[in-house]
Coordinates of C-alpha atoms (C1' of nucleotides) in Angstrom, one line a residue:
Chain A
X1 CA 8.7 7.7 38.2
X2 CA 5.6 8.4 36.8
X3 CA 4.8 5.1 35.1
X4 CA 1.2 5.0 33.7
X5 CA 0.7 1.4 33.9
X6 CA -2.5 2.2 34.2
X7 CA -3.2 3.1 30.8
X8 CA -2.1 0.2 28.7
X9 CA -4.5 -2.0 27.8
X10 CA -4.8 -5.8 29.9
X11 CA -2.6 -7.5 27.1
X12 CA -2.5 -10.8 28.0
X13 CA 0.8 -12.5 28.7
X14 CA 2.2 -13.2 25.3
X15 CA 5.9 -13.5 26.0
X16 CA 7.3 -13.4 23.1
X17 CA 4.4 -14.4 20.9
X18 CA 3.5 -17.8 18.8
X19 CA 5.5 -16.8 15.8
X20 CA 8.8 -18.4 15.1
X21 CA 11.8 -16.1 14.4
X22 CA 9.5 -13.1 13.9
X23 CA 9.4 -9.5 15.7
X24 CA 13.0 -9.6 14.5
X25 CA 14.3 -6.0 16.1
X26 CA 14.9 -4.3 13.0
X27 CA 18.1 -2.8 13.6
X28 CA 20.2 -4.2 17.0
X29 CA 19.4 -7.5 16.4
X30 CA 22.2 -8.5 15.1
X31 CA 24.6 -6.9 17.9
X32 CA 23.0 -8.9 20.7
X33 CA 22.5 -12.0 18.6
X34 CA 23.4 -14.4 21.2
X35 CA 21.6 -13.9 24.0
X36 CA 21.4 -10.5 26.1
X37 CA 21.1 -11.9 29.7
X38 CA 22.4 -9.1 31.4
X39 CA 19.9 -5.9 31.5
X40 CA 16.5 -4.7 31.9
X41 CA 14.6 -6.6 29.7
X42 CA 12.1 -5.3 27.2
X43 CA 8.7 -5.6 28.8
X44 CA 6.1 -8.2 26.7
X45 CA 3.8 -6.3 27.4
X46 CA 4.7 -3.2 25.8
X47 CA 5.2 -5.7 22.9
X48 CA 1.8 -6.3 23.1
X49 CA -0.4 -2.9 23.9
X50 CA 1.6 -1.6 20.5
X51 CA 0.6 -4.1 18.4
X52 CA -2.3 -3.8 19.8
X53 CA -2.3 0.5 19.4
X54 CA -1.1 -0.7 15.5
X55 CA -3.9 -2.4 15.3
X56 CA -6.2 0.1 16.1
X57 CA -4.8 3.0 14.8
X58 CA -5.1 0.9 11.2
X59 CA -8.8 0.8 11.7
X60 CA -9.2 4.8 12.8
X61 CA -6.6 6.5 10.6
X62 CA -5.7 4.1 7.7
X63 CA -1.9 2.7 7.0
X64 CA -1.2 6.6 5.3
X65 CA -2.2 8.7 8.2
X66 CA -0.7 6.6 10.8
X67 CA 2.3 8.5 12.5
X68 CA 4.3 6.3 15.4
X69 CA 3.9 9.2 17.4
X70 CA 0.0 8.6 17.5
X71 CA 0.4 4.8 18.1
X72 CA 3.2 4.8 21.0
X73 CA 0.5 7.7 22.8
X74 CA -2.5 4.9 21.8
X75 CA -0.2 2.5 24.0
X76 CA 1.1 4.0 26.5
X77 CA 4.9 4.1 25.8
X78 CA 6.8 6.8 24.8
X79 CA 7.2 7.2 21.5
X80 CA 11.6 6.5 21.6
X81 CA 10.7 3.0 22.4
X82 CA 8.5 2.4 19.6
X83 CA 12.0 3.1 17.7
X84 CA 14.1 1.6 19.0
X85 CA 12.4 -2.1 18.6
X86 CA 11.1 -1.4 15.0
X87 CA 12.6 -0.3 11.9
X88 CA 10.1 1.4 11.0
X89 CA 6.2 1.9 10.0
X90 CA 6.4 -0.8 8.0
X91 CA 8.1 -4.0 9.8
X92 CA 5.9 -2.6 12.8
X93 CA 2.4 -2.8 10.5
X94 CA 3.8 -5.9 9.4
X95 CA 4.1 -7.3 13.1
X96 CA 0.8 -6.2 13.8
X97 CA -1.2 -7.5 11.3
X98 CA 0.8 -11.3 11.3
X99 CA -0.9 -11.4 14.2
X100 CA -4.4 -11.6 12.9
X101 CA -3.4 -14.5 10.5
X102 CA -2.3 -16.6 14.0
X103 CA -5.6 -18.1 14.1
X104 CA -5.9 -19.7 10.7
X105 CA -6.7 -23.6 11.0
X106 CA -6.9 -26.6 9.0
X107 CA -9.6 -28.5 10.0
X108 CA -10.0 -31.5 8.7
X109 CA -13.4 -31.3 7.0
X110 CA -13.4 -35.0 5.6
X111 CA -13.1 -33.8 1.6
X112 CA -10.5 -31.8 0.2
X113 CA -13.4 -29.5 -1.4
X114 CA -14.8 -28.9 2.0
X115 CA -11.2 -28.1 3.6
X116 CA -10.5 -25.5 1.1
X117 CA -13.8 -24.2 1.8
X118 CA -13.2 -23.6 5.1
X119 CA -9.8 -22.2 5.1
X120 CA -10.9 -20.2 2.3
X121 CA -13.6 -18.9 4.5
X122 CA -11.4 -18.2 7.1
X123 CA -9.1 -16.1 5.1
X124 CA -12.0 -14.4 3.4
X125 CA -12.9 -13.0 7.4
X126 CA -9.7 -12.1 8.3
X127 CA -9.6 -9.8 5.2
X128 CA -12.9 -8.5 6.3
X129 CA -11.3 -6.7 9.1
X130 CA -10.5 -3.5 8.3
X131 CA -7.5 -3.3 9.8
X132 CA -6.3 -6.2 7.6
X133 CA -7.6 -4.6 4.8
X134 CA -5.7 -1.0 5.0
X135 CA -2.4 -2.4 6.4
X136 CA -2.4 -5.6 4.5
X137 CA -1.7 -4.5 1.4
X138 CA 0.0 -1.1 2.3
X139 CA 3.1 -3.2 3.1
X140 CA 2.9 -5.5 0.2
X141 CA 3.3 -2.2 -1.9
X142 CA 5.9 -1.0 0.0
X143 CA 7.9 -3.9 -0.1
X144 CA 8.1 -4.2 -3.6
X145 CA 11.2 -1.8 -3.4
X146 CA 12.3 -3.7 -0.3
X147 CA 14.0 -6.8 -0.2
X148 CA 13.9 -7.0 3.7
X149 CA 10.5 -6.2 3.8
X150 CA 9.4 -8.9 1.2
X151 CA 11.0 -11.7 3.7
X152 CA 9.4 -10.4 6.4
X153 CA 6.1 -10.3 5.0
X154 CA 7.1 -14.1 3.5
X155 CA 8.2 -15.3 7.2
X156 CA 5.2 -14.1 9.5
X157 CA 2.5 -14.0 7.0
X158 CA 2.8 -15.6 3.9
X159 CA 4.1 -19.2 5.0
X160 CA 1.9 -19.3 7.4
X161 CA -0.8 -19.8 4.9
X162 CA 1.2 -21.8 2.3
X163 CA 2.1 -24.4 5.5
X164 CA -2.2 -25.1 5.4
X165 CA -2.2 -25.3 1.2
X166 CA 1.0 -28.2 2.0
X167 CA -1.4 -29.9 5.0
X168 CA -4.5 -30.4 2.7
X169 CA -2.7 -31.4 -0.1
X170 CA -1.0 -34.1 1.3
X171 CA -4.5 -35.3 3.5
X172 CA -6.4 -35.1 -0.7
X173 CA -3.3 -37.3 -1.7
X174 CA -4.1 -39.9 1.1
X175 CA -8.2 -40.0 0.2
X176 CA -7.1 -40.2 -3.1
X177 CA -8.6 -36.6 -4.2
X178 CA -5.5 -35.6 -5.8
X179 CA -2.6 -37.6 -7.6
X180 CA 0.3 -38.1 -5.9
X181 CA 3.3 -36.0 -7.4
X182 CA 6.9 -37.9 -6.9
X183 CA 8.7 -34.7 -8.4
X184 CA 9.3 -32.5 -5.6
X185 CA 10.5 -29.4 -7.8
X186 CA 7.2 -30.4 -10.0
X187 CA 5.2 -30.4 -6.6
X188 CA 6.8 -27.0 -4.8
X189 CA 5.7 -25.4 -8.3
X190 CA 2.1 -27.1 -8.2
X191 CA 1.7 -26.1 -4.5
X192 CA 2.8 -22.2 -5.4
X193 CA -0.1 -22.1 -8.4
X194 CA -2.5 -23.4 -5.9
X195 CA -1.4 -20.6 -2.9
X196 CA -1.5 -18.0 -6.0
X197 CA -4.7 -18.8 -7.1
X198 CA -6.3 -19.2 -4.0
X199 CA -4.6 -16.4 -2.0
X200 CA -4.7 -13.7 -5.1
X201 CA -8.3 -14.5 -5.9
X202 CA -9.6 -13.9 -2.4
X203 CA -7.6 -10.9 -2.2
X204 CA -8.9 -9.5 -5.2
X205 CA -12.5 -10.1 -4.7
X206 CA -12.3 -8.5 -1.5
X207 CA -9.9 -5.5 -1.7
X208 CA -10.3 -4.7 -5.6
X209 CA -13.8 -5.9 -6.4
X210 CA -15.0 -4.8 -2.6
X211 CA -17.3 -7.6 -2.8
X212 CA -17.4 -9.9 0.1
X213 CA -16.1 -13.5 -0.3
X214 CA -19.6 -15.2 1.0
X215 CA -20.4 -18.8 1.2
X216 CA -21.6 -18.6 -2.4
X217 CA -18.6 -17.0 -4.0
X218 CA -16.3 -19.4 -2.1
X219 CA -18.0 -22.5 -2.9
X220 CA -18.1 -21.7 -6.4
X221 CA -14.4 -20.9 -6.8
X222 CA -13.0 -24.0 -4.9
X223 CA -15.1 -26.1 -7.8
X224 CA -13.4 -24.1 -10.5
X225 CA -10.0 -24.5 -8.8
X226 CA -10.7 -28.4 -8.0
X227 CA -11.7 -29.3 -11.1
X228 CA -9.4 -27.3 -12.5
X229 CA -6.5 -29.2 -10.8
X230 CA -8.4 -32.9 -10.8
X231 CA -7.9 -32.6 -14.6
X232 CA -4.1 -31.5 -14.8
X233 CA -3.6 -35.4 -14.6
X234 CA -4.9 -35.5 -17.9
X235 CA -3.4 -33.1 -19.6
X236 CA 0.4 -33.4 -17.9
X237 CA 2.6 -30.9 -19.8
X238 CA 0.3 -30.6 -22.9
X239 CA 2.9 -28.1 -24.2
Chain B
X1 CA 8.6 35.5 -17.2
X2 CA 10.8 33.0 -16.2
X3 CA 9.3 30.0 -17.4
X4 CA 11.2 26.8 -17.9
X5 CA 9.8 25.1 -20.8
X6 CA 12.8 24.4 -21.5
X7 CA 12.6 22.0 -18.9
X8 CA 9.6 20.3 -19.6
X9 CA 10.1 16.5 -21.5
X10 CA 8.8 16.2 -24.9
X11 CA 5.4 15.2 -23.8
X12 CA 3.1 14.7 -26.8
X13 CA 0.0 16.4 -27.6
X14 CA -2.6 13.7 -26.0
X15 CA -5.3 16.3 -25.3
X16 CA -6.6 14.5 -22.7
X17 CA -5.9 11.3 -23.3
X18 CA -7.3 8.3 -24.8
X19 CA -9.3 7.6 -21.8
X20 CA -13.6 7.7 -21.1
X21 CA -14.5 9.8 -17.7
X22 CA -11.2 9.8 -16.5
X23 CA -8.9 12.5 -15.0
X24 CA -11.6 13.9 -13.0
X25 CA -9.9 16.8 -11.6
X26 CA -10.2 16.6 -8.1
X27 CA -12.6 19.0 -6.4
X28 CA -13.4 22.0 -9.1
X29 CA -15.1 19.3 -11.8
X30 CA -18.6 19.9 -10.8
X31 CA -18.4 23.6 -10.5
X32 CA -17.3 23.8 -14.3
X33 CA -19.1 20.9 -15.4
X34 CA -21.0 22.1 -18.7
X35 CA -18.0 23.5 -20.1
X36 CA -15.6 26.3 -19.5
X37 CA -15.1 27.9 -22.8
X38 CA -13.7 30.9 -21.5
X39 CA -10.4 31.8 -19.8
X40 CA -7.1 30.3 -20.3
X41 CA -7.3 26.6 -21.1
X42 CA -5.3 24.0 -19.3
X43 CA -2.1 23.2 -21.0
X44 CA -2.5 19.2 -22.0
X45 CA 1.4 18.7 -21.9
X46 CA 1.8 20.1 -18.5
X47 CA -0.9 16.9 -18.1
X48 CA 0.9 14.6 -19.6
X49 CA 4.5 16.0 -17.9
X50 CA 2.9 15.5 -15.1
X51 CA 1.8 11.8 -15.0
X52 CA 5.1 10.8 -16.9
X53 CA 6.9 12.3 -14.2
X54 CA 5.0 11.0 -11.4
X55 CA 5.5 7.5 -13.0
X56 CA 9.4 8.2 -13.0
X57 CA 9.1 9.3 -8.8
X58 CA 7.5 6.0 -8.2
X59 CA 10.6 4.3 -9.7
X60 CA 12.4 5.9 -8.4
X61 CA 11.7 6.8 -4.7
X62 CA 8.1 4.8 -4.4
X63 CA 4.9 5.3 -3.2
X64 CA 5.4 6.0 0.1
X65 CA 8.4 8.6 -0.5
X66 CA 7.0 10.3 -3.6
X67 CA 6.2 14.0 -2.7
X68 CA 3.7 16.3 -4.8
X69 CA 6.7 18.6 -4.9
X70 CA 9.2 16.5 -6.2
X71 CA 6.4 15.4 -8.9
X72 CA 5.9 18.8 -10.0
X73 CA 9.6 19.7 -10.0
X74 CA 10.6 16.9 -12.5
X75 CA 7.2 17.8 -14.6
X76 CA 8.8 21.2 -14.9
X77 CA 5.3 22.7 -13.4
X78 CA 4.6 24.6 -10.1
X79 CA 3.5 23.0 -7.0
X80 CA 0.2 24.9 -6.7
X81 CA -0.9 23.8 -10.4
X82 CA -0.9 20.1 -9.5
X83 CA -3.1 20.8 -6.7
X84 CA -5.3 22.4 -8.7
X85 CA -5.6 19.5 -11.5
X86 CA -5.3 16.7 -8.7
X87 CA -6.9 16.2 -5.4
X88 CA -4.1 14.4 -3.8
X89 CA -1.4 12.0 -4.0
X90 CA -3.4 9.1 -4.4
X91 CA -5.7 10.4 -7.5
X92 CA -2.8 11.4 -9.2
X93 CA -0.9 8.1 -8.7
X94 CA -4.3 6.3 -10.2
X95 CA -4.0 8.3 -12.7
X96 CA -0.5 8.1 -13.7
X97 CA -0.9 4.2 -13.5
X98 CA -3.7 3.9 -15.8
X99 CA -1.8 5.1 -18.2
X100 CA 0.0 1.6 -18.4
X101 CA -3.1 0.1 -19.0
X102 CA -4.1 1.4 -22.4
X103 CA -2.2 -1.0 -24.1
X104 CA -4.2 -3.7 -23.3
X105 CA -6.0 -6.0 -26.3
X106 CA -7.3 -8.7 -27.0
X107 CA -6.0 -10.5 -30.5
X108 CA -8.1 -12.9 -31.6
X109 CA -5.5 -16.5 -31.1
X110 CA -8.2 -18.5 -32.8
X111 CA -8.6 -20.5 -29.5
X112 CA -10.1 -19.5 -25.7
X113 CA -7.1 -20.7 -24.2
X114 CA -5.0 -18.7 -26.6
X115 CA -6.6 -15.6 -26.0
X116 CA -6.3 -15.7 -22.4
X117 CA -2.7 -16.7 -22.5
X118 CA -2.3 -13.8 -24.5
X119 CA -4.2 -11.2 -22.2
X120 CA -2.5 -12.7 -18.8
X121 CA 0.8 -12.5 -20.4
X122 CA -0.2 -9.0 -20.9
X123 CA -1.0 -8.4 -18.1
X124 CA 2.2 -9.7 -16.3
X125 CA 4.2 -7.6 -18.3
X126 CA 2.4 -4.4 -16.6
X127 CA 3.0 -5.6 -13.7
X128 CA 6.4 -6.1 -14.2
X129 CA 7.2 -2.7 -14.2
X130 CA 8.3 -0.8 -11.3
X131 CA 5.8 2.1 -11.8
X132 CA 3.4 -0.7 -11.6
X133 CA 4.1 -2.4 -8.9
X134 CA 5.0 0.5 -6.4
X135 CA 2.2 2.7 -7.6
X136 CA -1.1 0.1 -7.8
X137 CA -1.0 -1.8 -4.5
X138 CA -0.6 1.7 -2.8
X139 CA -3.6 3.2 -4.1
X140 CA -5.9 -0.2 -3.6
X141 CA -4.9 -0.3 0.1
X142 CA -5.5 3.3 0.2
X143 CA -9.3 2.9 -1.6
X144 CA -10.1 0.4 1.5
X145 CA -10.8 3.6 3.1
X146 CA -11.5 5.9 0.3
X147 CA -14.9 5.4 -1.6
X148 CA -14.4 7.5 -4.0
X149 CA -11.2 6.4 -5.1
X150 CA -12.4 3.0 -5.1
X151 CA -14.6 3.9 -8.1
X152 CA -11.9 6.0 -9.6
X153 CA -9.6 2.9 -9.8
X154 CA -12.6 0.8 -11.0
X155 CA -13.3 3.4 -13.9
X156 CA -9.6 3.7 -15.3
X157 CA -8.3 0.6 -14.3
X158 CA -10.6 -2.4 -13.6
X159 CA -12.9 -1.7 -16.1
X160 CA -11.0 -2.0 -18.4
X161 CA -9.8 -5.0 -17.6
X162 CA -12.6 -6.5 -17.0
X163 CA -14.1 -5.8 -20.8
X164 CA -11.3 -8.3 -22.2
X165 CA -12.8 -10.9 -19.8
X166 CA -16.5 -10.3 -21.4
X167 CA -14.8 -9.8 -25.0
X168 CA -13.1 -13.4 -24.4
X169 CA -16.1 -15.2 -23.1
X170 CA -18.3 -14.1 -25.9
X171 CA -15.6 -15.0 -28.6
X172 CA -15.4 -18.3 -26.5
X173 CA -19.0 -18.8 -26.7
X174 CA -19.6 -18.2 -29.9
X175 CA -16.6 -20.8 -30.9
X176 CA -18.7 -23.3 -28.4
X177 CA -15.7 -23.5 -26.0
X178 CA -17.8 -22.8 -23.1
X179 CA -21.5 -22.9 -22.6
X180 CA -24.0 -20.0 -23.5
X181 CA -25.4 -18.4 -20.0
X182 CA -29.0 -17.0 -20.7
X183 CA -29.2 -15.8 -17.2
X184 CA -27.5 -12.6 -17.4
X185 CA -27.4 -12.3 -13.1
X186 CA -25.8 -15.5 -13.4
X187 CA -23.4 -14.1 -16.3
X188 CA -22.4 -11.2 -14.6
X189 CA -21.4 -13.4 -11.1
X190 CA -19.3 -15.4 -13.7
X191 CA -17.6 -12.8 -15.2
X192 CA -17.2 -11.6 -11.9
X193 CA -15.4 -14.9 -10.8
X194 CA -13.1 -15.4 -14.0
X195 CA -12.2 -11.8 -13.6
X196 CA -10.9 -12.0 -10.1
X197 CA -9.1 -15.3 -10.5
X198 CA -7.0 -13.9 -13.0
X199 CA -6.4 -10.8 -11.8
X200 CA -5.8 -11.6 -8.3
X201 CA -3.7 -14.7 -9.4
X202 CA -1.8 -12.3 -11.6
X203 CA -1.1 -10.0 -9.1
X204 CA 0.0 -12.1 -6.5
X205 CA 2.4 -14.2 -8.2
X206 CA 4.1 -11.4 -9.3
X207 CA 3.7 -9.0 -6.1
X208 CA 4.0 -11.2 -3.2
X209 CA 5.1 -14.2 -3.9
X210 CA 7.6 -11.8 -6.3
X211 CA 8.1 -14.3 -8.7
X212 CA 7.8 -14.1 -12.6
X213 CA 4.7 -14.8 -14.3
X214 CA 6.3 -16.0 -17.6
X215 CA 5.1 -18.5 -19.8
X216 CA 5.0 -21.8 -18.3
X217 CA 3.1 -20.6 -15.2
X218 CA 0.9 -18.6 -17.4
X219 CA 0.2 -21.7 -19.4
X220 CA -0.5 -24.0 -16.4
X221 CA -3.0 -21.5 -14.7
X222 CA -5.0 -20.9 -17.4
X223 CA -5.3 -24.1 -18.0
X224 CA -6.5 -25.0 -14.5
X225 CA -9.1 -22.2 -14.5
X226 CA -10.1 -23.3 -18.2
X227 CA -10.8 -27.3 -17.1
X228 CA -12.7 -25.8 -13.9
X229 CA -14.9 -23.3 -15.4
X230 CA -15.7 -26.3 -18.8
X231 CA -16.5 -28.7 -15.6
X232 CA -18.7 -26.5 -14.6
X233 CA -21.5 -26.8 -16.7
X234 CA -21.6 -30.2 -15.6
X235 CA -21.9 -29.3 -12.0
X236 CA -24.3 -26.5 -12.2
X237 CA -25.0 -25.5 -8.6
X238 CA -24.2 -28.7 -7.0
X239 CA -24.2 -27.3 -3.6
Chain C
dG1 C1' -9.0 46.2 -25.5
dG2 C1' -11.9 43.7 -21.8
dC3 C1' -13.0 39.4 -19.4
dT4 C1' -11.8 35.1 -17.6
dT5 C1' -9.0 31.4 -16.2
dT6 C1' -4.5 29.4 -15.7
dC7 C1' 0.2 29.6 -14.4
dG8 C1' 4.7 30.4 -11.9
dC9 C1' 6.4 31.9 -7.8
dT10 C1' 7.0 32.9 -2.8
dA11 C1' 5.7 32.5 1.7
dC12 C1' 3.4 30.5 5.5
dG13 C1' 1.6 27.7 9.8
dA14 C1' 0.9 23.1 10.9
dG15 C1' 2.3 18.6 11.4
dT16 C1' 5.6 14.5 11.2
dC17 C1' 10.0 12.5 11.2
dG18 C1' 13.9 10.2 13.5
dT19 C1' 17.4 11.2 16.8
dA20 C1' 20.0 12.9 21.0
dG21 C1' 20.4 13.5 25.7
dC22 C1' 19.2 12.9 30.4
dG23 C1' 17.7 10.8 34.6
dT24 C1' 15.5 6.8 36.3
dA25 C1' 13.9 1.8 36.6
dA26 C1' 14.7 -3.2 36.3
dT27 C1' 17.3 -7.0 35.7
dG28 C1' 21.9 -10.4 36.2
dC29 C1' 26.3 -11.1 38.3
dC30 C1' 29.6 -10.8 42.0
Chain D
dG1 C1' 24.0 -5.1 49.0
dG2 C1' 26.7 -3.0 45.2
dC3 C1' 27.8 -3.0 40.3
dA4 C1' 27.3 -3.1 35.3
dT5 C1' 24.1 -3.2 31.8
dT6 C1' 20.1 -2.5 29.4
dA7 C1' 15.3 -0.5 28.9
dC8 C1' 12.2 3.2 29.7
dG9 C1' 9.9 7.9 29.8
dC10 C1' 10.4 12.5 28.7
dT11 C1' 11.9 16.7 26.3
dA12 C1' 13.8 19.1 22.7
dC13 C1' 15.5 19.6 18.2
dG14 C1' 16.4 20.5 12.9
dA15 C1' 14.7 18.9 8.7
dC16 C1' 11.2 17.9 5.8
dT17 C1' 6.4 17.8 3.8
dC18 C1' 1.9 19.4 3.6
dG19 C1' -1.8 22.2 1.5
dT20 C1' -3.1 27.0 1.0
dA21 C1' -3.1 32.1 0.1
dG22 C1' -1.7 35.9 -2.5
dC23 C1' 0.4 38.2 -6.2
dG24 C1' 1.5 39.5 -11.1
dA25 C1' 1.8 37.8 -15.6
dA26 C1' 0.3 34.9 -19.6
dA27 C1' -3.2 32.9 -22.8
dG28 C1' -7.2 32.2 -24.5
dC29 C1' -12.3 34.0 -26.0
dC30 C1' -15.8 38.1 -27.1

DNA sequence: GGCTTTCGCTACGAGTCGTAGCGTAATGCC
DNA sequence: GGCATTACGCTACGACTCGTAGCGAAAGCC
C-alpha cells in the first residue's frame, strides 16, 4: 500500500487533544456513541496534520478560497477522510482554530487591572495571527444561520475564554477589587457584560479598525472598563 | 426584446443613493473617472434591484451560499451586468449592507448617556436583522485579507458610524459631561477607543454570544463605559 | 441619423463539491 | 491464527458555480 507517511508533518502525539467534548464527528457520532472498540481506529495523527493543513491553508488562501480538497492534499490524507470526520468547512475551521485559543492563561498578576491586562494581551496576539483572523470570524458569520454551529463555536472557543473572565473575578472579589455579588442570575449577567465588552472590543479594534491591540491601547481600555465596573456599586439599578 | 421588467420589484428612483464615494464600481471607475456623458447611462433601479435583492439572498440562503447568479436572477437583471457594476461577491455584499446603515442618527436626548443609549439601541436593531448579521461578519473576515475592501467597508460603513461617536462627544463636551481634549492626537485615540468599545461590544453580544441587546443591557453597558471614560480624567496616563 | 455605452442572452472551460465504490490496512475478539 | 469490523487511499462521477466572451438590440447624447 502506498502509504505516504512520509509526507505528514511530525504532529506531536495529541491523542485526542486537550479540549473536552470537542472534535465532535459531525455526522456518525451519534451511531457509535458508546464506545466503538472493535475496528481500525482513526489515526491521531491524521487528526492532527489536518488541523494543522487547516491551519495553514487559512494563512495562504483565506477562509473563502479554502477547498477540503486543497487541505486533505496539504496533509497527506485523502481527501474522503477529511469527510468523513467533519461536517464540513466550517466545524473543521472551527476545530482548527480552537486550537490556537488552547494556550490562553490566567496568571495571577497580583491586581485585577494587571490580570485583565495580561489576558487581554494574550488574546489581542492570538488575533494577530492571520489565520485567527480570516477563519475566526468566517465561522462566526456562518453560524449566525446555524444553530449547531453557534454551540460549537460556544463549546471549544468561546467558554474557554469566559472560564478566565469567571477565574479573575472571583480572585478581585477575594482582594477586595470588586464587590461581591450574592445574586447568581445578577452575577452570570455581570460576568456576560464583562466577556462582551472585553472580547467584542479587542475584536473590533483588531479585525474592524485593523489597528493592533498594543500595550497602550490595552492598558487604557482595562481602566475604562475597571472603573467603569468599580462604580456600578454606586449606581446599582439606577433605572 | 424580451425584457422582463415586469419582473423587476418596485425599486425607487435613488439615483445613486444617498451615500458619499460609495458604490465604487469595481474595476472600470478609474477608466471613466471625469465623467461619461456619452452612451447609454446605467439604469439606477437595476442598482437598487440589485442590492435589495442581494439583501433578500442573504436571508435567505446566507453568505456563504449566495451565488452572483441567483442575485441577479431575483433583481430581474443579467448575470454579466452585475459583473460589470460589481467586482465580486464581497463588494457587492458591502454594498448591499450599507444600505442598512443610513438610518442611523443621532437625536439630541438632552443627556450623554441618553444619546448613546439611543445610538447603541440603534445600532442593535441593525444588527438584529438577518441581512445584517449573515452579510457583515462575512465581508470583515474576508477584508483580513483584502485591503481594499477593508477601506471600502471603512468608507460606507465605519465611518459612518464613527461620526455619531465625534457628534456625541462634542454635544457631551459642550454640556460639560466629559472633559474638553485640546490634544487632538490624543482626541482621535479616544474616539478611537469609545468607538470600538461600542461597536465591538455591540456586535458581539448580539453575534456570538447571540443574545439580545435590548434595553437593560444597553442601559448597563453604557453606563460602565460612561463612569470609565468620566474616571478618566482623573487618571490621566497613570501608567 | 451617427456614436457610444449598456443590457440581455447564450455558451464556454475551469474549478469545486460531496458521494460512491473498491481494494487494502489495522485493530479487537474468539 | 482466523474473523468481523472499521478506517484508509484512490478513482471516478454528476451537479453546480465561477467569471468571461461574443452577439444583437436598446437608450441615451451630438
Amino acid at each position: 500500500m502506498p502509504r505516504r507517511d512520509s509526507a505528514t508533518p511530525p504532529p506531536g502525539d495529541l491523542p485526542h487533544g486537550p479540549h473536552g467534548n470537542r472534535r465532535v464527528y459531525g455526522r456518525e457520532m451519534q451511531s457509535r456513541s458508546p464506545a466503538s472498540r472493535t475496528g481500525r481506529p482513526r489515526s491521531a495523527a491524521a487528526d492532527a496534520a489536518i488541523l494543522a493543513a487547516t491551519r495553514e491553508a487559512l494563512v495562504d488562501l483565506g477562509w473563502s478560497k479554502l477547498t477540503l480538497g486543497d487541505v486533505a492534499t496539504r496533509a497527506g490524507v485523502a481527501k474522503t477522510t477529511l469527510y468523513r470526520r467533519w461536517a464540513g468547512k466550517n466545524e473543521l475551521v472551527v476545530d482548527a482554530v480552537a486550537e490556537l485559543f488552547d494556550e490562553l492563561k490566567l496568571p495571577d498578576r497580583g491586581s485585577l487591572a494587571a490580570d485583565i491586562e495580561g489576558v487581554v494581551l494574550q488574546f489581542a496576539s492570538i488575533l494577530a495571527l492571520p489565520e485567527a483572523r480570516s477563519g475566526l470570524m468566517a465561522v462566526v458569520a456562518e453560524a449566525t444561520r446555524d444553530e449547531a454551529l453557534r454551540e460549537r463555536i460556544r463549546a471549544s472557543v468561546v467558554d474557554r475564554q469566559k472560564r478566565l473572565v469567571l477565574e479573575g473575578r472571583s480572585r478581585a472579589q477575594a482582594r477586595g477589587e470588586l464587590p461581591p455579588e450574592p445574586d447568581p442570575a445578577s452575577s452570570a449577567r455581570t460576568v456576560d457584560l464583562i466577556f462582551d465588552m472585553v472580547a467584542g472590543a479587542v475584536v473590533h479594534r483588531t479585525l474592524v479598525s485593523a489597528e493592533p491591540a498594543d500595550e497602550e491601547w490595552v492598558h487604557r481600555f482595562t481602566g475604562v472598563l475597571l472603573r467603569g465596573l468599580a462604580g456600578e456599586a454606586a449606581h446599582p439599578a439606577d433605572g
